[in-house]
Each structure stands twice: as C-alpha cells, then as structure tokens.
Coordinates of C-alpha atoms in Angstrom, one line a residue:
Chain T
X1 CA 0.0 0.0 0.0
X2 CA 1.3 3.4 -0.9
X3 CA 2.3 5.4 2.2
X4 CA 0.8 8.8 2.9
X5 CA 3.4 11.4 2.3
X6 CA 4.6 14.2 4.6
X7 CA 6.1 17.1 2.7
X8 CA 7.9 20.1 4.2
X9 CA 7.8 23.2 2.0
X10 CA 10.7 25.7 1.9
X11 CA 10.4 29.2 0.5
X12 CA 13.5 30.3 -1.2
X13 CA 14.6 33.8 -2.2
X14 CA 18.0 34.5 -3.9
X15 CA 19.2 31.0 -2.9
X16 CA 18.4 31.3 0.8
X17 CA 15.5 30.0 2.8
X18 CA 13.2 32.7 4.1
X19 CA 10.6 32.7 6.8
X20 CA 11.4 31.9 10.4
X21 CA 12.9 28.5 10.7
X22 CA 13.7 27.3 14.2
X23 CA 15.3 23.9 14.3
X24 CA 16.8 23.1 17.6
X25 CA 20.6 22.8 17.3
X26 CA 20.8 24.2 13.8
X27 CA 22.4 27.5 13.8
X28 CA 22.6 28.6 10.2
X29 CA 19.2 27.8 8.9
X30 CA 19.4 29.8 5.7
X31 CA 20.9 27.1 3.5
X32 CA 18.0 25.3 1.7
X33 CA 20.3 22.3 1.0
X34 CA 21.2 21.8 4.7
X35 CA 17.6 22.2 5.6
X36 CA 16.4 19.8 3.0
X37 CA 18.9 17.2 4.1
X38 CA 17.9 17.7 7.7
X39 CA 14.2 17.1 6.8
X40 CA 15.2 14.2 4.6
X41 CA 17.1 12.6 7.6
X42 CA 14.1 13.2 9.8
X43 CA 11.8 11.2 7.5
X44 CA 10.3 13.7 5.1
X45 CA 9.0 11.8 2.1
X46 CA 9.5 14.6 -0.4
X47 CA 10.5 18.2 -0.4
X48 CA 9.0 21.3 -2.1
X49 CA 11.2 24.3 -2.8
X50 CA 9.2 27.4 -3.8
X51 CA 11.1 30.2 -5.5
X52 CA 9.7 33.5 -4.3
X53 CA 12.4 35.6 -5.9
X54 CA 11.3 38.9 -7.3
X55 CA 14.2 39.5 -9.8
X56 CA 15.7 37.7 -12.7
X57 CA 19.1 37.6 -11.0
X58 CA 17.6 35.8 -8.0
X59 CA 15.9 33.4 -10.3
X60 CA 19.2 32.5 -11.8
X61 CA 20.5 31.7 -8.4
X62 CA 17.6 29.4 -7.8
X63 CA 18.4 27.2 -10.8
X64 CA 22.0 26.6 -9.5
X65 CA 20.5 25.9 -6.1
X66 CA 18.3 23.2 -7.7
X67 CA 21.4 21.4 -8.9
X68 CA 23.0 21.5 -5.5
X69 CA 19.8 20.1 -3.9
X70 CA 19.8 17.3 -6.5
X71 CA 23.3 16.4 -5.7
X72 CA 22.7 16.3 -1.9
X73 CA 19.2 14.9 -1.3
X74 CA 18.2 11.3 -1.8
X75 CA 14.4 11.8 -1.9
X76 CA 12.2 13.3 -4.6
X77 CA 11.8 17.0 -4.7
X78 CA 9.5 19.4 -6.4
X79 CA 10.3 23.0 -7.4
X80 CA 7.8 25.7 -8.1
X81 CA 7.3 29.4 -8.2
X82 CA 7.3 31.5 -11.4
X83 CA 7.4 28.7 -13.9
X84 CA 5.6 30.1 -16.9
X85 CA 7.0 28.4 -19.9
X86 CA 8.3 25.0 -21.0
X87 CA 11.8 26.5 -21.1
X88 CA 11.5 27.4 -17.4
X89 CA 10.5 23.7 -16.7
X90 CA 13.3 22.4 -18.9
X91 CA 15.9 24.4 -17.1
X92 CA 14.8 23.0 -13.8
X93 CA 14.6 19.5 -15.1
X94 CA 18.2 19.9 -16.4
X95 CA 19.2 21.1 -13.0
X96 CA 17.9 17.9 -11.5
X97 CA 14.3 18.7 -10.2
X98 CA 12.1 15.6 -10.1
X99 CA 8.9 17.6 -10.5
X100 CA 7.8 21.2 -11.2
X101 CA 4.6 22.8 -9.8
X102 CA 2.8 25.3 -11.9
X103 CA 0.0 27.6 -10.7
X104 CA -0.8 31.1 -12.1
X105 CA 0.8 30.4 -15.4
X106 CA -1.4 27.4 -16.0
X107 CA -4.5 29.4 -15.3
X108 CA -3.4 32.0 -17.9
X109 CA -2.3 29.4 -20.3
X110 CA -3.7 25.9 -19.6
X111 CA -1.9 24.4 -22.6
X112 CA 1.4 24.8 -20.6
X113 CA 0.3 21.7 -18.7
X114 CA -0.2 19.7 -22.0
X115 CA 3.2 20.7 -23.3
X116 CA 5.2 20.0 -20.1
X117 CA 3.4 16.6 -19.7
X118 CA 3.8 15.5 -23.2
X119 CA 7.5 16.4 -23.3
X120 CA 8.5 15.2 -19.8
X121 CA 5.6 13.0 -18.6
X122 CA 2.8 13.5 -16.1
X123 CA 5.0 12.5 -13.2
X124 CA 7.0 15.7 -13.8
X125 CA 4.1 18.2 -13.4
X126 CA 2.1 19.1 -10.3
X127 CA -0.8 21.5 -10.7
X128 CA -1.0 23.8 -7.7
X129 CA -4.4 25.5 -7.1
X130 CA -4.9 28.2 -4.5
X131 CA -8.7 28.7 -4.1
X132 CA -11.1 30.5 -1.9
X133 CA -14.9 30.2 -1.5
X134 CA -17.0 33.0 -3.1
X135 CA -20.8 32.6 -2.6
X136 CA -20.4 28.9 -1.9
X137 CA -18.2 28.2 -5.0
X138 CA -14.5 27.5 -4.8
X139 CA -12.7 29.8 -7.2
X140 CA -9.0 29.6 -8.1
X141 CA -6.8 32.6 -7.4
X142 CA -3.5 33.6 -8.8
X143 CA -0.4 35.4 -7.6
X144 CA -0.3 33.9 -4.1
X145 CA -4.0 34.2 -3.6
X146 CA -4.2 38.0 -4.3
X147 CA -6.0 37.9 -7.7
X148 CA -9.2 36.1 -8.4
X149 CA -9.7 34.0 -11.6
X150 CA -12.8 32.6 -13.2
X151 CA -11.6 29.0 -12.8
X152 CA -13.8 26.8 -10.5
X153 CA -11.8 24.5 -8.4
X154 CA -13.3 21.1 -9.3
X155 CA -13.6 21.6 -13.0
X156 CA -10.2 23.2 -13.2
X157 CA -8.6 20.4 -11.3
X158 CA -10.3 17.9 -13.6
X159 CA -9.2 19.8 -16.7
X160 CA -5.6 20.0 -15.4
X161 CA -5.7 16.2 -14.8
X162 CA -7.0 15.6 -18.3
X163 CA -4.3 17.8 -19.7
X164 CA -1.7 15.7 -18.1
X165 CA -1.0 17.0 -14.6
X166 CA 0.3 14.1 -12.4
X167 CA -0.7 15.5 -9.0
X168 CA -2.8 18.2 -7.5
X169 CA -1.6 20.5 -4.7
X170 CA -4.6 22.3 -3.4
X171 CA -4.4 25.1 -0.8
X172 CA -7.6 26.7 0.6
X173 CA -6.8 30.4 0.9
X174 CA -9.6 30.5 3.5
X175 CA -7.8 28.1 5.7
X176 CA -4.1 28.8 5.0
X177 CA -2.5 30.4 8.0
X178 CA -5.5 29.9 10.3
X179 CA -4.1 26.7 12.0
X180 CA -7.7 25.6 12.3
X181 CA -7.6 22.6 10.1
X182 CA -8.4 21.8 6.4
X183 CA -11.7 21.9 4.5
X184 CA -12.1 18.1 4.7
X185 CA -15.2 17.7 2.5
X186 CA -13.6 19.6 -0.3
X187 CA -10.5 17.4 -0.2
X188 CA -12.7 14.3 -0.1
X189 CA -14.6 15.5 -3.1
X190 CA -11.4 16.1 -5.0
X191 CA -10.2 12.6 -4.1
X192 CA -13.5 11.2 -5.5
X193 CA -13.5 13.2 -8.7
X194 CA -9.8 12.8 -9.6
X195 CA -7.6 9.8 -10.3
X196 CA -4.3 11.7 -9.6
X197 CA -2.9 12.0 -6.1
X198 CA -4.0 15.0 -4.0
X199 CA -1.7 16.9 -1.7
X200 CA -3.3 19.0 1.1
X201 CA -1.7 22.3 2.0
X202 CA -2.5 25.1 4.3
X203 CA -4.4 25.1 7.6
X204 CA -2.8 22.5 9.8
X205 CA -2.3 23.6 13.4
X206 CA -1.8 20.2 15.0
X207 CA -1.2 16.5 14.3
X208 CA -5.0 15.8 14.5
X209 CA -5.6 18.1 11.5
X210 CA -3.1 16.2 9.4
X211 CA -4.5 12.9 10.4
X212 CA -8.0 14.1 9.5
X213 CA -7.1 15.3 6.0
X214 CA -5.3 12.0 5.3
X215 CA -8.3 9.9 6.4
X216 CA -11.6 11.9 6.2
X217 CA -10.2 14.1 3.5
X218 CA -8.7 11.1 1.7
X219 CA -5.6 13.2 0.7
X220 CA -2.5 11.3 -0.4
X221 CA -0.1 13.7 1.2
X222 CA 0.1 16.7 3.5
X223 CA 2.4 19.6 2.8
X224 CA 3.2 22.2 5.5
X225 CA 5.8 24.9 6.2
X226 CA 5.5 26.7 9.5
X227 CA 4.6 23.9 11.8
X228 CA 7.7 22.0 10.7
X229 CA 10.0 25.1 10.5
X230 CA 9.0 26.2 14.0
X231 CA 10.0 22.8 15.3
X232 CA 6.5 22.6 16.8
X233 CA 5.7 19.3 15.1
X234 CA 8.8 17.2 14.5
X235 CA 8.3 14.9 11.6
X236 CA 9.3 11.7 13.4
X237 CA 6.7 12.4 16.1
X238 CA 4.1 13.3 13.5
X239 CA 4.7 10.0 11.7
X240 CA 4.6 8.0 14.9
X241 CA 1.2 9.5 15.8
X242 CA -0.2 8.9 12.3
X243 CA 0.9 5.3 12.5
X244 CA -1.0 5.0 15.8
X245 CA -4.1 6.2 13.9
X246 CA -3.5 3.3 11.5
X247 CA -2.5 5.7 8.7
X248 CA 0.2 4.1 6.5
X249 CA 3.4 6.1 6.7
X250 CA 7.0 5.4 5.9
X251 CA 9.0 5.2 9.1
Chain V
X1 CA 34.6 1.3 -13.4
X2 CA 30.8 1.7 -13.3
X3 CA 29.3 2.3 -16.7
X4 CA 26.0 4.0 -17.1
X5 CA 24.5 3.1 -20.4
X6 CA 23.9 6.4 -22.3
X7 CA 21.2 5.9 -25.0
X8 CA 19.7 9.4 -24.9
X9 CA 16.8 8.6 -22.6
X10 CA 15.4 10.8 -19.9
X11 CA 17.3 12.2 -17.0
X12 CA 20.2 10.2 -15.7
X13 CA 21.6 12.9 -13.5
X14 CA 19.8 11.5 -10.4
X15 CA 21.5 8.2 -10.8
X16 CA 24.9 9.8 -11.2
X17 CA 24.2 12.0 -8.1
X18 CA 23.3 9.0 -6.0
X19 CA 26.4 7.1 -7.0
X20 CA 28.4 10.2 -6.0
X21 CA 26.7 10.3 -2.6
X22 CA 27.6 6.7 -1.8
X23 CA 31.2 7.5 -2.8
X24 CA 31.3 5.4 -6.0
X25 CA 34.5 6.1 -7.9
X26 CA 35.1 6.1 -11.6
X27 CA 31.5 6.4 -12.9
X28 CA 31.3 6.8 -16.7
X29 CA 28.3 7.7 -18.8
X30 CA 28.9 6.0 -22.2
X31 CA 27.4 4.5 -25.3
X32 CA 30.6 2.7 -26.3
X33 CA 30.0 -1.1 -26.3
X34 CA 33.6 -1.9 -25.7
X35 CA 33.8 0.4 -22.7
X36 CA 30.5 -1.0 -21.3
X37 CA 31.8 -4.5 -21.7
X38 CA 34.9 -3.7 -19.8
X39 CA 33.1 -2.2 -16.8
X40 CA 32.9 -4.0 -13.5
X41 CA 29.3 -2.9 -13.1
X42 CA 26.8 -1.6 -15.6
X43 CA 23.6 0.4 -14.9
X44 CA 20.8 0.7 -17.5
X45 CA 18.7 3.7 -16.5
X46 CA 15.5 4.7 -18.1
X47 CA 12.8 7.3 -17.9
X48 CA 9.9 7.8 -20.3
X49 CA 8.3 5.6 -22.9
X50 CA 9.3 1.9 -23.1
X51 CA 8.8 1.6 -26.9
X52 CA 10.8 4.7 -27.6
X53 CA 13.5 3.7 -25.2
X54 CA 13.7 0.3 -26.8
X55 CA 14.0 1.8 -30.2
X56 CA 16.8 4.1 -29.0
X57 CA 18.6 1.2 -27.5
X58 CA 18.3 -0.9 -30.7
X59 CA 19.2 2.0 -32.9
X60 CA 22.6 2.2 -31.2
X61 CA 23.0 -1.6 -31.1
X62 CA 23.2 -1.5 -27.3
X63 CA 20.5 -4.1 -26.8
X64 CA 22.9 -6.8 -28.1
X65 CA 25.7 -5.3 -26.0
X66 CA 23.6 -5.4 -22.8
X67 CA 22.3 -9.0 -23.4
X68 CA 25.9 -10.2 -23.9
X69 CA 27.2 -8.7 -20.6
X70 CA 28.7 -11.1 -18.0
X71 CA 29.3 -8.6 -15.1
X72 CA 26.5 -7.5 -12.8
X73 CA 24.0 -5.3 -14.6
X74 CA 21.3 -3.2 -12.9
X75 CA 18.3 -1.9 -14.9
X76 CA 16.3 0.9 -13.2
X77 CA 12.6 1.6 -13.9
X78 CA 12.2 1.7 -17.7
X79 CA 15.7 0.3 -17.9
X80 CA 14.5 -2.8 -16.1
X81 CA 11.4 -3.0 -18.2
X82 CA 13.5 -3.2 -21.3
X83 CA 15.1 -6.3 -19.9
X84 CA 11.7 -8.1 -19.7
X85 CA 10.1 -10.0 -22.6
X86 CA 7.5 -7.5 -23.7
X87 CA 5.9 -4.2 -22.7
X88 CA 2.4 -3.1 -23.2
X89 CA 3.6 0.5 -23.4
X90 CA 3.8 0.9 -27.2
X91 CA 3.4 -2.9 -27.5
X92 CA 7.1 -3.5 -27.9
X93 CA 9.2 -6.6 -27.7
X94 CA 12.1 -6.1 -25.2
X95 CA 15.3 -7.9 -24.5
X96 CA 13.8 -11.0 -22.9
X97 CA 16.4 -11.3 -20.1
X98 CA 13.7 -11.5 -17.3
X99 CA 11.0 -14.1 -17.8
X100 CA 8.0 -11.8 -17.6
X101 CA 6.0 -9.2 -19.4
X102 CA 5.3 -5.6 -18.4
X103 CA 1.7 -4.5 -18.3
X104 CA -0.3 -1.4 -17.5
X105 CA -1.9 -1.1 -14.1
X106 CA -5.6 -2.1 -14.5
X107 CA -7.7 0.8 -13.4
X108 CA -10.0 0.1 -10.4
X109 CA -11.9 2.3 -8.0
X110 CA -9.6 4.1 -5.6
X111 CA -6.4 3.0 -7.4
X112 CA -4.1 5.9 -8.2
X113 CA -2.3 5.6 -11.6
X114 CA 0.5 6.4 -12.0
X115 CA 1.7 4.5 -8.9
X116 CA 3.6 7.3 -7.4
X117 CA 5.2 7.5 -4.0
X118 CA 6.7 5.3 -1.3
X119 CA 5.6 1.7 -1.2
X120 CA 6.9 -1.4 0.7
X121 CA 8.8 -4.3 -0.6
X122 CA 8.4 -7.9 0.6
X123 CA 9.9 -11.4 0.1
X124 CA 13.3 -9.9 -0.4
X125 CA 15.8 -12.2 -2.2
X126 CA 19.4 -12.0 -3.4
X127 CA 22.3 -10.0 -1.8
X128 CA 21.0 -6.9 -3.5
X129 CA 18.7 -6.5 -0.4
X130 CA 21.4 -7.4 2.2
X131 CA 20.8 -5.3 5.3
X132 CA 17.3 -4.3 4.3
X133 CA 14.3 -5.4 6.3
X134 CA 11.1 -6.9 5.0
X135 CA 8.5 -4.1 4.5
X136 CA 11.1 -1.4 3.8
X137 CA 9.8 1.6 1.8
X138 CA 11.1 2.5 -1.7
X139 CA 10.1 5.2 -4.1
X140 CA 8.0 4.3 -7.2
X141 CA 6.8 6.4 -10.2
X142 CA 5.3 4.3 -13.0
X143 CA 2.2 3.3 -14.9
X144 CA 3.4 -0.1 -16.2
X145 CA 4.7 -2.9 -14.1
X146 CA 6.3 -6.3 -14.5
X147 CA 4.4 -9.4 -13.6
X148 CA 5.4 -11.8 -10.8
X149 CA 7.6 -14.6 -12.2
X150 CA 10.5 -17.0 -11.2
X151 CA 12.9 -14.0 -11.5
X152 CA 11.0 -11.9 -8.9
X153 CA 13.3 -10.9 -6.0
X154 CA 10.8 -8.6 -4.2
X155 CA 7.1 -8.0 -4.4
X156 CA 5.0 -4.8 -4.1
X157 CA 1.3 -4.4 -3.8
X158 CA -0.7 -1.8 -5.8
X159 CA -4.0 -3.1 -7.1
X160 CA -2.5 -6.6 -6.9
X161 CA 1.1 -7.7 -6.6
X162 CA 3.9 -7.1 -9.1
X163 CA 7.7 -7.5 -9.3
X164 CA 9.3 -4.7 -7.5
X165 CA 12.7 -6.1 -8.6
X166 CA 13.9 -9.0 -10.7
X167 CA 17.1 -11.0 -11.1
X168 CA 18.3 -13.5 -13.6
X169 CA 21.9 -14.7 -13.5
X170 CA 24.1 -11.5 -13.5
X171 CA 21.1 -9.3 -14.4
X172 CA 19.2 -7.3 -11.8
X173 CA 16.4 -4.7 -12.2
X174 CA 14.4 -2.5 -9.9
X175 CA 11.0 -1.0 -10.9
X176 CA 11.5 1.5 -8.0
X177 CA 14.1 4.2 -8.0
X178 CA 16.9 3.4 -5.6
X179 CA 18.4 6.7 -6.4
X180 CA 15.4 8.5 -4.9
X181 CA 14.7 6.0 -2.1
X182 CA 16.6 7.7 0.7
X183 CA 18.9 5.6 2.8
X184 CA 17.3 2.3 1.8
X185 CA 18.0 3.1 -1.9
X186 CA 21.6 3.9 -1.0
X187 CA 22.1 0.5 0.6
X188 CA 20.7 -1.2 -2.5
X189 CA 23.0 0.8 -4.8
X190 CA 26.0 0.0 -2.5
X191 CA 25.1 -3.7 -2.4
X192 CA 25.0 -3.7 -6.2
X193 CA 28.4 -2.1 -6.4
X194 CA 30.1 -4.0 -3.6
X195 CA 28.5 -7.4 -3.2
X196 CA 29.5 -10.5 -5.1
X197 CA 26.4 -10.8 -7.3

C-alpha cells in the first residue's frame, strides 16, 4: 500500500531559505540544501522548494541551487514558483528537479500543462491551485491568492488532470495560516473526482488536523511549512502519531 | 569502473548524483559497447516511454551489447522493463532477459495511476537486499509494471502484486528508483556495487 506522504515546503529567495525556521541545534538555517537534508534525515517523504524571488538575478541563483539540492538529497523534490514556460520547466529538469509545480501560469495558459506533460511525462508536473470560497463556490486565485480568476476548483482540477498533470496541490486560501484545520469535505470530493494524487496544504495547526485530512479528506499527502519550520511538530513524532491512527506512513 | 549506459533517454543525473553520494569512484556515462563490456558494473537507467526507449537502445546496437554482458547489470525503472520480454507500453518486444511481461496497471476504483510514492517491498531475495528489512519503503513512479515470475526478487502491492525487482543470473532490475529512495536506496546501490552478485 502506498504510504501517505509528509512534505515540508521551503520558501527560497535568492538561494536562501526565508521565513522563520527554528530547528533546535541548527544555527545557520538559511541554506536550503542543509535544511532539505535535515528534513530528509528526519523522515520527510518529499520536499518542495518554492522560488519566491522577485528578480531575474535571484531566479538564476535558484536554478543553480536546484542542482546543489539534486546532488545532496536522496528523496524526490519538487520546485515551483514563477514557472511560466516549457523553457522554465526544462531548465529546472536539467538542473535535477524531479517535478515542477505550476500555478498562475497554467491558469493564464492551460496548454502549458499539456506541453510539459507531453514532453516530460505526467510524473513531472504538479498542478497547484490556491482557491477561496466565493458565494459557496471554490474559485482559483493567482499570484499567491491575491488575484481572483474565473476557474472553478473542481472543474479546473479535472481539466488539469485531463491535460496531463500528475498531481494536485490544493491550498484553501480561506484556511491557509489559520491553523484551524483543512476543508475536509472539499478534499474528499477532490479525491472522489480525480484519479491523480491530491496533496493537502494550508491550515494545519496540529497533528490531528493532518490525520483528518489524510483519512476523512482522503488526501494522499500533507504539505506544510511553518509547523515544521518552527520545530513545533517534529516529523518523526508526527509519523509515529499517524501510525498510531493506522495511517500508513513510511517510518 | 561503473558504466551507465547512455542511450539518450530521460534524466540520468539523479543516478549519477546517487552514486556520488555513496562514494562510488570512476563512474562513466557511455554508449561505447567496448567500454560498457569492460566495466565492473553496468547500470541501464530509463525514464519515459518503453517503446521509444527500446527503439533508441536498438538503434545504437546497445541491446545486443547489454544482453551479452557477464558482469552484474542493474536496470532501473524503464531500464529494467526493457530487460523483460515485452511491454504493453507501445506494444514492444524487449530484451527478454527476465522471464515476464510488463503490463499497464488495471484501473480500479480508488487505485491511483501512476503508482507514485513510497511503497513497501516484501519477500526480499538476493544480496541486492542485504541489510534491508522486509517491508522497507522505496520510491516508485510508473504506470506499467512487471508481472510476478520466477525471477521476482521482491514484491510490491498496488492493485495486486507485481515484481518490485527482478534478477536472472548476472542481471538485476528494480522497478522502483533506488536513487530516490533515501537511505534504503543507497544501501541497495551500495550492495549492487560492492557485493558479489
């Protein structure tokens, strides 16, 4: 049986990790390679590195960082942030990324999914959707949740799957940062309607929330940033607890 | 010397990186049959479509070269599939080293295809798995899988059981990616390089 995956997400700017990261006993926490290795040693099943660079120069740094990550980390990793063309994806593949995640650019140009999938395979492309509820409908947003789009979550997710996306990373902008848990029914419906794996992101405040989204929400993986970076929920402890709830995880 | 067979398929960087991490010396990426034949170990990687990969291997005459090898050979993912009899992906005849066929996962309710992520291996045989416990997790990404057969050296369950790895004489193959399977994968690669196989 495929194990449920636990995925820490690192925000990277100009080759350094940003956001407060508070590992006990780790003084320099700015190096994404070191952090990735640390998470990998602790039992993370996969890593996501998001490029939040604002300038071209910083973006160049990110590509060389990706090759260093590929050399040093023995688990799969996904890179995302600002990928808007097949050339962007190709550069990251050449640097050693296992997958790329696309978000805003796919909403602007859905054919980007087809072209990446047909050239490199569905396993290489993750569709990321940030959505919020408007009058009872889930609508996708772009640019980190700041701009609304006319794409409805379920139909857009299905379309992305049909175009060749190999996984869905869904973040509820209504829950992200609240630490109050995930929209479980929405995840369960996504699991029912899609055949590709669903990664839950945004909203976890405790281990119980993660257990719920992997069972009631039927998600295949849970991605989080701050609860791991803060050291609040160590991955080994999280996995031990999930195992106690009879959730299959890799120990 | 460890030769990685270069037949212009997919991304082999992760295999080279993994060999670097376990301290393997003298790793060569080559399509030269003489050089491949002289290596102590040979790795046949593979990512992408089986029929296209098989065509690329044949076009360079490397299928005959691989079949004639006497030293330990390890096929990874599609590289392993090419060492089976036949693949449903593109309906292609392969090298026929392992005594089984490669078939698409049969869709069934709740079964995710591609089979992607960490899954456990059972019934471990051969020194390739020395030091690895039953039920260890390895990383898979694939939509086609080899049947169980006499050459099966570990089994994995995903909508039924299939061969997670195969061995026949000096030939070994893993459907999973040891180069992406954390410390377990590194033990498997080290076993392949260091053990008498």
